[in-house]
Structures are given as C-alpha cells and as structure tokens.
C-alpha cells in the first residue's frame, strides 16, 4: 500500500482540523520516524511549482494549505461576484451553525449526514463563519460560530432575529389505528 497516498488522503479528509503526529501514527499504524519520513516526502513533493498546496504545521497539527504565492488568485475567487452566491449545501451548513453555535465540524457532519469540512472552510473564507473557540471534546476540535458579516449578509440585527424553528412531533393517527386494530384482532382470536 502507498502510505504517502494514504497520508495525503487523510490530511485532505481532516481539512482545517489538521492531524497531530500522534493521531497520524495511530491511524496509519506506523511509528513516529516513519510518519516524519512520510511528512518530509510529501512536503518535498509539494515544493514543486506543479502543486498549489503544501503541508503546513499549524496549531500542533499538520494540515494541507494553499501556497501563499497564489493568494492573488484566491482573493479573485472569493471576490468574484459569481462566487458570492451560496449553494444550497452552504446554506444548510450555515443554518446548522447559526442555530447550534458554537458547534464542531464533526457535529455539523453528523447533523447533515455528509462531510462538510470544505463547505465550512469556504464559509470561513467568506467571513460568514469563524472559529469561536475550542471544544472540550477529545482532540479539542474547533468550535464554529457566525460572524457580524453573517448578520449583514442576511440583514439581521442579532442572532436572536433568526426565524424560530418550530419542531413539533406529529401524532400519526394511522399508527395508532394500526396498533388498535392488531390488538383487537388478537383479542377476538384469543
């Protein structure tokens, strides 16, 4: 198995949370020296102009990040009016964050049922979401919350101005009737 490819995939999957050396060795079932060797090899590969990403060590974790020398292109992307509208997926993630903040990316993934790391990163880059602290959960993942730009974008004075969610449990008469009819049938037979 190509461990370099596995490491690259893992770093991509964890996104902005990053991966500690300890977690890397546990997940990949390798020792510290092998993990460091793989990291150096991946860093060396990304030094080439052929790649737009690199491996960075930030906040006690290794992460895939974009290269600083390409920042003008990223600014154009984020400043482009065509990229200003939010996709349905981004709106779903934004709603989850707004109504449940502070919330971890893993909790967002669980609520939505799919990985949302890239969407969260895009919302952070757009200034609609920010890191609001660290969770007390194992690994101390980032907690996300909305920003004042979020309020401006949606024309809200405060987070309390969000529409209230009405979560009602509907009573299903069909289920009650089915139970009653089965119960009656068993009494009539018995």
XYZ file of N, CA and C in Angstrom:
570
model
N 0.840 -1.178 0.000
C 0.000 0.000 0.000
C 0.887 1.244 0.000
N 0.462 2.265 -0.738
C 1.198 3.511 -0.849
C 0.862 4.398 0.353
N 1.702 4.375 1.378
C 1.446 5.143 2.597
C 1.462 6.656 2.360
N 2.232 7.091 1.364
C 2.277 8.518 1.051
C 0.896 8.976 0.555
N 0.286 8.170 -0.286
C -1.059 8.474 -0.776
C -2.086 8.431 0.345
N -1.924 7.473 1.259
C -2.834 7.364 2.405
C -2.726 8.623 3.259
N -1.496 9.057 3.542
C -1.284 10.266 4.349
C -1.904 11.482 3.675
N -1.695 11.616 2.375
C -2.255 12.742 1.632
C -3.783 12.745 1.739
N -4.388 11.581 1.572
C -5.839 11.473 1.679
C -6.352 11.805 3.068
N -5.643 11.349 4.085
C -6.039 11.630 5.465
C -5.954 13.127 5.752
N -4.868 13.767 5.319
C -4.722 15.211 5.532
C -5.813 15.992 4.805
N -6.191 15.523 3.629
C -7.276 16.168 2.893
C -8.592 15.991 3.645
N -8.831 14.782 4.147
C -10.101 14.474 4.825
C -10.275 15.248 6.129
N -9.206 15.455 6.887
C -9.340 16.167 8.163
C -9.452 17.673 7.967
N -9.070 18.172 6.810
C -9.233 19.590 6.487
C -8.561 20.518 7.467
N -9.266 21.562 7.850
C -8.669 22.600 8.700
C -8.473 22.164 10.141
N -9.014 21.015 10.517
C -8.772 20.494 11.867
C -7.315 20.051 12.000
N -6.742 19.574 10.906
C -5.373 19.101 10.922
C -5.235 17.761 11.627
N -4.021 17.266 11.684
C -3.741 15.958 12.252
C -2.436 16.021 13.040
N -2.488 15.598 14.279
C -1.270 15.571 15.089
C -0.417 14.379 14.669
N 0.848 14.434 15.004
C 1.752 13.324 14.700
C 1.280 12.056 15.414
N 0.824 12.204 16.643
C 0.339 11.051 17.412
C -0.860 10.393 16.732
N -1.821 11.213 16.321
C -3.009 10.680 15.645
C -2.619 10.003 14.331
N -1.669 10.606 13.624
C -1.203 10.045 12.363
C -0.615 8.647 12.561
N 0.211 8.504 13.599
C 0.837 7.196 13.847
C -0.203 6.150 14.245
N -1.211 6.578 14.998
C -2.263 5.641 15.421
C -3.138 5.221 14.248
N -3.556 6.168 13.442
C -4.431 5.872 12.306
C -3.724 5.006 11.273
N -2.495 5.362 10.964
C -1.770 4.657 9.912
C -1.021 3.436 10.425
N -1.000 3.262 11.750
C -0.308 2.140 12.397
C 1.168 2.091 11.993
N 1.819 3.275 12.180
C 3.252 3.402 11.902
C 3.907 4.098 13.086
N 5.243 4.040 13.149
C 5.935 4.706 14.257
C 6.216 6.171 13.896
N 6.684 6.940 14.889
C 6.956 8.363 14.699
C 7.943 8.633 13.572
N 8.985 7.837 13.500
C 10.017 8.053 12.477
C 9.456 7.882 11.075
N 8.639 6.857 10.886
C 8.030 6.622 9.567
C 7.082 7.764 9.228
N 6.310 8.241 10.209
C 5.381 9.352 9.982
C 6.149 10.614 9.577
N 7.233 10.913 10.276
C 8.043 12.088 9.945
C 8.642 11.960 8.544
N 9.087 10.754 8.207
C 9.661 10.497 6.879
C 8.616 10.752 5.782
N 7.396 10.265 6.003
C 6.320 10.469 5.034
C 5.952 11.948 4.908
N 5.902 12.639 6.036
C 5.600 14.073 6.010
C 6.646 14.849 5.220
N 7.924 14.537 5.463
C 9.001 15.223 4.739
C 8.907 14.945 3.247
N 8.589 13.704 2.888
C 8.462 13.340 1.476
C 7.295 14.079 0.822
N 6.186 14.169 1.522
C 5.017 14.868 0.989
C 5.300 16.374 0.884
N 5.977 16.944 1.888
C 6.342 18.359 1.841
C 7.260 18.634 0.656
N 8.207 17.743 0.434
C 9.148 17.918 -0.676
C 8.410 17.852 -2.017
N 7.467 16.923 -2.125
C 6.689 16.795 -3.366
C 5.948 18.102 -3.653
N 5.332 18.681 -2.622
C 4.525 19.885 -2.806
C 5.351 21.144 -3.013
N 6.662 21.082 -2.803
C 7.524 22.236 -3.060
C 7.553 22.574 -4.539
N 7.259 21.601 -5.382
C 7.273 21.803 -6.825
C 6.219 22.825 -7.232
N 6.512 23.590 -8.290
C 5.550 24.558 -8.827
C 4.322 23.868 -9.425
N 4.403 22.568 -9.603
C 3.293 21.817 -10.194
C 2.122 21.666 -9.224
N 2.340 21.996 -7.945
C 1.298 21.819 -6.936
C 0.890 23.169 -6.339
N -0.381 23.294 -6.031
C -0.891 24.526 -5.448
C -1.098 24.433 -3.948
N -0.723 23.304 -3.359
C -0.883 23.125 -1.914
C 0.453 22.750 -1.288
N 0.455 22.773 0.026
C 1.647 22.369 0.774
C 1.194 21.781 2.097
N 2.118 21.139 2.796
C 1.841 20.621 4.136
C 2.382 21.648 5.113
N 1.513 22.138 5.996
C 1.910 23.137 6.989
C 1.712 22.562 8.385
N 2.523 23.042 9.321
C 2.383 22.659 10.719
C 1.854 23.875 11.464
N 0.559 23.842 11.790
C -0.099 24.976 12.437
C -0.928 24.473 13.602
N -0.820 25.109 14.731
C -1.638 24.745 15.887
C -1.435 23.309 16.342
N -0.210 22.850 16.374
C 0.135 21.485 16.799
C -0.426 20.407 15.888
N -0.731 20.750 14.651
C -1.280 19.770 13.726
C -0.761 20.040 12.311
N -0.667 18.967 11.536
C -0.279 19.074 10.137
C -1.545 19.234 9.305
N -1.479 20.162 8.328
C -2.642 20.470 7.500
C -2.198 20.701 6.067
N -3.104 20.461 5.142
C -2.879 20.860 3.762
C -3.353 22.300 3.643
N -2.499 23.171 3.145
C -2.852 24.573 2.980
C -2.466 25.033 1.582
N -3.032 26.145 1.162
C -2.679 26.695 -0.139
C -1.357 27.445 -0.031
N -0.719 27.625 -1.164
C 0.555 28.340 -1.192
C 0.312 29.844 -1.189
N 1.095 30.539 -0.384
C 0.944 31.992 -0.249
C 1.174 32.723 -1.568
N 2.049 32.186 -2.396
C 2.352 32.874 -3.659
C 1.171 32.870 -4.642
N 0.115 32.114 -4.335
C -1.071 32.081 -5.196
C -2.230 32.895 -4.616
N -1.970 33.648 -3.558
C -3.040 34.327 -2.824
C -3.860 35.282 -3.689
N -3.243 35.918 -4.692
C -3.992 36.841 -5.551
C -5.138 36.129 -6.268
N -4.887 34.894 -6.664
C -5.922 34.119 -7.353
C -7.059 33.753 -6.395
N -6.713 33.436 -5.158
C -7.742 33.079 -4.172
C -8.589 34.301 -3.828
N -7.951 35.467 -3.759
C -8.701 36.696 -3.497
C -9.674 36.984 -4.641
N -9.218 36.746 -5.868
C -10.102 36.957 -7.018
C -11.285 36.000 -6.971
N -11.003 34.767 -6.592
C -12.068 33.769 -6.490
C -13.109 34.195 -5.467
N -12.644 34.597 -4.289
C -13.564 34.974 -3.222
C -14.219 36.315 -3.468
N -13.556 37.168 -4.256
C -14.117 38.482 -4.541
C -14.968 38.509 -5.793
N -14.973 37.425 -6.554
C -15.723 37.328 -7.804
C -17.226 37.318 -7.513
N -18.007 38.222 -8.118
C -19.453 38.253 -7.865
C -20.141 36.922 -8.152
N -19.638 36.163 -9.127
C -20.238 34.873 -9.437
C -20.066 33.891 -8.285
N -19.025 34.066 -7.499
C -18.788 33.144 -6.391
C -19.448 33.631 -5.098
N -20.170 34.768 -5.160
C -20.760 35.331 -3.952
C -22.042 34.633 -3.517
N -22.763 34.017 -4.458
C -23.991 33.335 -4.059
C -23.640 32.032 -3.350
N -24.476 31.670 -2.412
C -24.232 30.467 -1.623
C -25.011 29.295 -2.198
N -24.357 28.145 -2.264
C -25.026 26.941 -2.744
C -26.019 26.466 -1.688
N -26.893 25.575 -2.085
C -27.866 25.018 -1.145
C -27.144 24.312 0.006
N -26.062 23.604 -0.313
C -25.282 22.911 0.716
C -24.680 23.900 1.707
N -24.137 25.006 1.171
C -23.539 26.019 2.040
C -24.601 26.652 2.939
N -25.786 26.887 2.394
C -26.873 27.451 3.201
C -27.301 26.480 4.303
N -27.338 25.176 3.987
C -27.687 24.176 5.007
C -26.676 24.181 6.139
N -25.391 24.184 5.783
C -24.328 24.192 6.798
C -24.389 25.478 7.610
N -24.613 26.588 6.943
C -24.704 27.879 7.622
C -25.875 27.899 8.605
N -26.993 27.319 8.221
C -28.150 27.245 9.115
C -27.844 26.379 10.333
N -27.175 25.254 10.112
C -26.807 24.368 11.227
C -25.911 25.113 12.206
N -24.938 25.837 11.679
C -24.028 26.596 12.543
C -24.786 27.702 13.270
N -25.593 28.446 12.546
C -26.309 29.589 13.141
C -27.223 29.154 14.276
N -27.940 28.065 14.106
C -28.904 27.629 15.113
C -28.287 26.795 16.237
N -27.052 26.311 16.047
C -26.453 25.428 17.045
C -25.104 25.917 17.563
N -24.716 27.135 17.236
C -23.393 27.621 17.629
C -23.244 27.743 19.136
N -22.050 27.536 19.630
C -20.865 27.042 18.940
C -20.980 25.539 18.678
N -20.447 25.092 17.549
C -20.594 23.707 17.113
C -19.318 23.255 16.407
N -18.961 21.988 16.567
C -17.768 21.444 15.904
C -18.122 20.989 14.496
N -17.105 20.849 13.670
C -17.324 20.371 12.308
C -17.888 18.955 12.317
N -17.434 18.130 13.229
C -17.922 16.756 13.315
C -19.412 16.745 13.645
N -19.844 17.620 14.540
C -21.269 17.707 14.870
C -22.080 18.177 13.656
N -21.507 19.084 12.874
C -22.168 19.541 11.650
C -22.305 18.361 10.689
N -21.210 17.600 10.519
C -21.226 16.428 9.638
C -22.312 15.444 10.066
N -22.416 15.205 11.370
C -23.406 14.263 11.889
C -24.829 14.758 11.635
N -25.069 16.044 11.827
C -26.413 16.597 11.614
C -26.799 16.558 10.142
N -25.839 16.817 9.292
C -26.114 16.890 7.860
C -26.030 15.517 7.206
N -25.243 14.613 7.791
C -25.119 13.263 7.249
C -24.028 13.102 6.209
N -23.270 14.155 5.938
C -22.151 14.104 4.997
C -21.032 15.001 5.514
N -19.823 14.761 5.029
C -18.678 15.578 5.433
C -18.842 16.997 4.889
N -18.615 17.969 5.743
C -18.849 19.372 5.384
C -17.608 20.241 5.566
N -16.451 19.633 5.738
C -15.234 20.394 6.013
C -14.935 21.455 4.984
N -15.075 21.110 3.705
C -14.755 22.065 2.654
C -15.753 23.225 2.657
N -17.005 22.937 2.908
C -18.016 23.999 2.956
C -17.741 24.933 4.135
N -17.379 24.351 5.288
C -17.072 25.175 6.465
C -15.875 26.080 6.165
N -14.854 25.519 5.511
C -13.677 26.329 5.151
C -14.072 27.479 4.222
N -14.945 27.196 3.258
C -15.376 28.239 2.318
C -16.165 29.315 3.058
N -17.024 28.904 3.984
C -17.797 29.879 4.752
C -16.887 30.729 5.636
N -15.824 30.111 6.172
C -14.836 30.876 6.956
C -14.116 31.878 6.052
N -13.720 31.420 4.857
C -13.015 32.302 3.922
C -13.902 33.458 3.485
N -15.198 33.231 3.390
C -16.148 34.276 3.011
C -16.450 35.205 4.179
N -16.015 34.844 5.382
C -16.231 35.690 6.546
C -17.588 35.521 7.200
N -18.343 34.510 6.792
C -19.669 34.282 7.367
C -19.599 33.438 8.635
N -18.532 32.666 8.759
C -18.327 31.764 9.895
C -16.919 31.991 10.415
N -16.741 31.808 11.714
C -15.412 31.961 12.312
C -15.198 30.866 13.353
N -13.943 30.665 13.700
C -13.616 29.755 14.792
C -13.925 30.519 16.078
N -14.833 29.950 16.871
C -15.315 30.636 18.070
C -14.703 30.079 19.348
N -13.746 29.177 19.209
C -13.102 28.592 20.374
C -12.744 27.140 20.123
N -12.410 26.460 21.211
C -12.043 25.041 21.153
C -13.000 24.255 22.032
N -13.397 23.096 21.553
C -14.280 22.219 22.315
C -13.491 21.510 23.404
N -14.181 21.044 24.428
C -13.539 20.258 25.477
C -13.529 18.779 25.122
N -14.043 18.442 23.950
C -14.049 17.059 23.480
C -12.612 16.612 23.225
N -12.372 15.285 23.200
C -11.022 14.798 22.907
C -10.511 15.362 21.583
N -9.270 15.774 21.580
C -8.668 16.376 20.401
C -8.904 17.869 20.293
N -9.750 18.407 21.180
C -10.069 19.835 21.229
C -10.365 20.424 19.847
N -11.408 19.893 19.161
C -11.733 20.429 17.827
C -12.228 21.868 17.909
N -12.100 22.556 16.784
C -12.570 23.945 16.700
C -14.079 24.008 16.859
N -14.527 25.076 17.486
C -15.952 25.388 17.570
C -16.218 26.522 16.587
N -17.297 26.404 15.828
C -17.619 27.405 14.821
C -18.861 28.192 15.213
N -18.864 29.449 14.832
C -19.996 30.324 15.063
C -20.102 31.313 13.915
N -21.179 32.067 13.899
C -21.379 33.048 12.831
C -20.682 34.364 13.180
N -20.550 35.205 12.185
C -19.857 36.488 12.334
C -20.823 37.655 12.128
N -20.320 38.861 12.316
C -21.144 40.045 12.042
C -21.425 40.148 10.538
N -20.509 39.640 9.700
C -20.744 39.614 8.255
C -21.942 38.723 7.923
N -22.106 37.635 8.686
C -23.269 36.757 8.524
C -24.547 37.560 8.764
N -24.552 38.323 9.856
C -25.726 39.132 10.184
C -26.001 40.142 9.072
N -24.942 40.790 8.578
C -25.096 41.764 7.491
C -25.644 41.104 6.232
N -25.093 39.944 5.889
C -25.468 39.224 4.670
C -26.965 38.916 4.663
N -27.497 38.540 5.835
C -28.905 38.161 5.923
C -29.793 39.280 6.483
N -29.221 40.459 6.705
C -29.990 41.604 7.166
C -30.549 41.433 8.572
N -29.754 40.841 9.464
C -30.187 40.607 10.840
C -29.456 41.558 11.783
N -30.146 42.043 12.805
C -29.508 42.903 13.798
C -28.715 42.074 14.793
N -29.243 40.897 15.128
C -28.554 39.992 16.047
C -28.967 38.560 15.728
N -28.279 37.617 16.314
C -28.569 36.197 16.070
C -29.967 35.834 16.569
N -30.481 36.591 17.540
C -31.828 36.350 18.067
C -32.907 36.645 17.023
N -32.546 37.383 15.963
C -33.506 37.719 14.911
C -33.721 36.582 13.913
N -32.978 35.498 14.074
C -33.199 34.335 13.201
C -34.629 33.845 13.381
N -35.268 33.382 12.311
C -36.620 32.832 12.456
C -36.606 31.658 13.442
N -37.641 31.586 14.245
C -37.746 30.494 15.221
C -38.092 29.208 14.490
N -37.460 28.128 14.889
C -37.746 26.822 14.309
C -38.865 26.171 15.093
N -39.871 25.714 14.388
C -40.971 25.023 15.044
C -40.789 23.528 14.831
N -40.422 22.852 15.878
C -40.217 21.410 15.813
C -41.335 20.737 16.583
N -42.312 20.263 15.862
C -43.440 19.596 16.501
C -43.398 18.118 16.167
N -43.778 17.340 17.141
C -43.927 15.920 16.877
C -45.359 15.694 16.457
N -45.522 15.207 15.239
C -46.862 14.959 14.733
C -47.340 13.610 15.231
N -48.578 13.578 15.636
C -49.170 12.326 16.081
C -49.754 11.643 14.857
N -49.283 10.470 14.604
C -49.736 9.737 13.434
C -50.915 8.849 13.804
N -52.099 9.260 13.337
C -53.305 8.506 13.640
C -53.257 7.127 13.011
N -52.637 7.021 11.835
C -52.552 5.726 11.158
C -51.846 4.708 12.029
N -50.751 5.127 12.690
C -50.004 4.209 13.540
C -50.850 3.767 14.721
N -51.616 4.689 15.312
C -52.472 4.368 16.448
C -53.567 3.403 16.017
N -54.176 3.664 14.862
C -55.233 2.798 14.374
C -54.702 1.404 14.071
N -53.507 1.301 13.503
C -52.912 0.007 13.198
C -52.694 -0.777 14.481
N -52.149 -0.124 15.512
C -51.915 -0.800 16.790
C -53.238 -1.264 17.381
N -54.249 -0.388 17.366
C -55.557 -0.716 17.935
C -56.198 -1.875 17.187
N -56.100 -1.853 15.850
C -56.734 -2.916 15.072
C -56.035 -4.257 15.293
N -54.715 -4.261 15.404
C -53.986 -5.503 15.660
C -54.337 -6.021 17.048
N -54.425 -5.115 18.028
C -54.748 -5.504 19.397
C -56.143 -6.115 19.457
N -57.115 -5.495 18.736
C -58.486 -6.000 18.703
C -58.551 -7.385 18.059
N -57.786 -7.557 16.952
C -57.777 -8.838 16.257
C -57.255 -9.947 17.172
N -56.202 -9.652 17.945
C -55.645 -10.657 18.840
C -56.629 -11.013 19.944
N -57.414 -10.044 20.422
C -58.397 -10.324 21.483
C -59.539 -11.166 20.918
N -59.954 -10.875 19.687
C -61.055 -11.610 19.085
C -60.664 -13.062 18.823
N -59.397 -13.291 18.399
C -58.912 -14.650 18.139
C -58.776 -15.412 19.425
N -58.298 -14.787 20.489
C -57.997 -15.405 21.778
C -59.187 -15.654 22.549
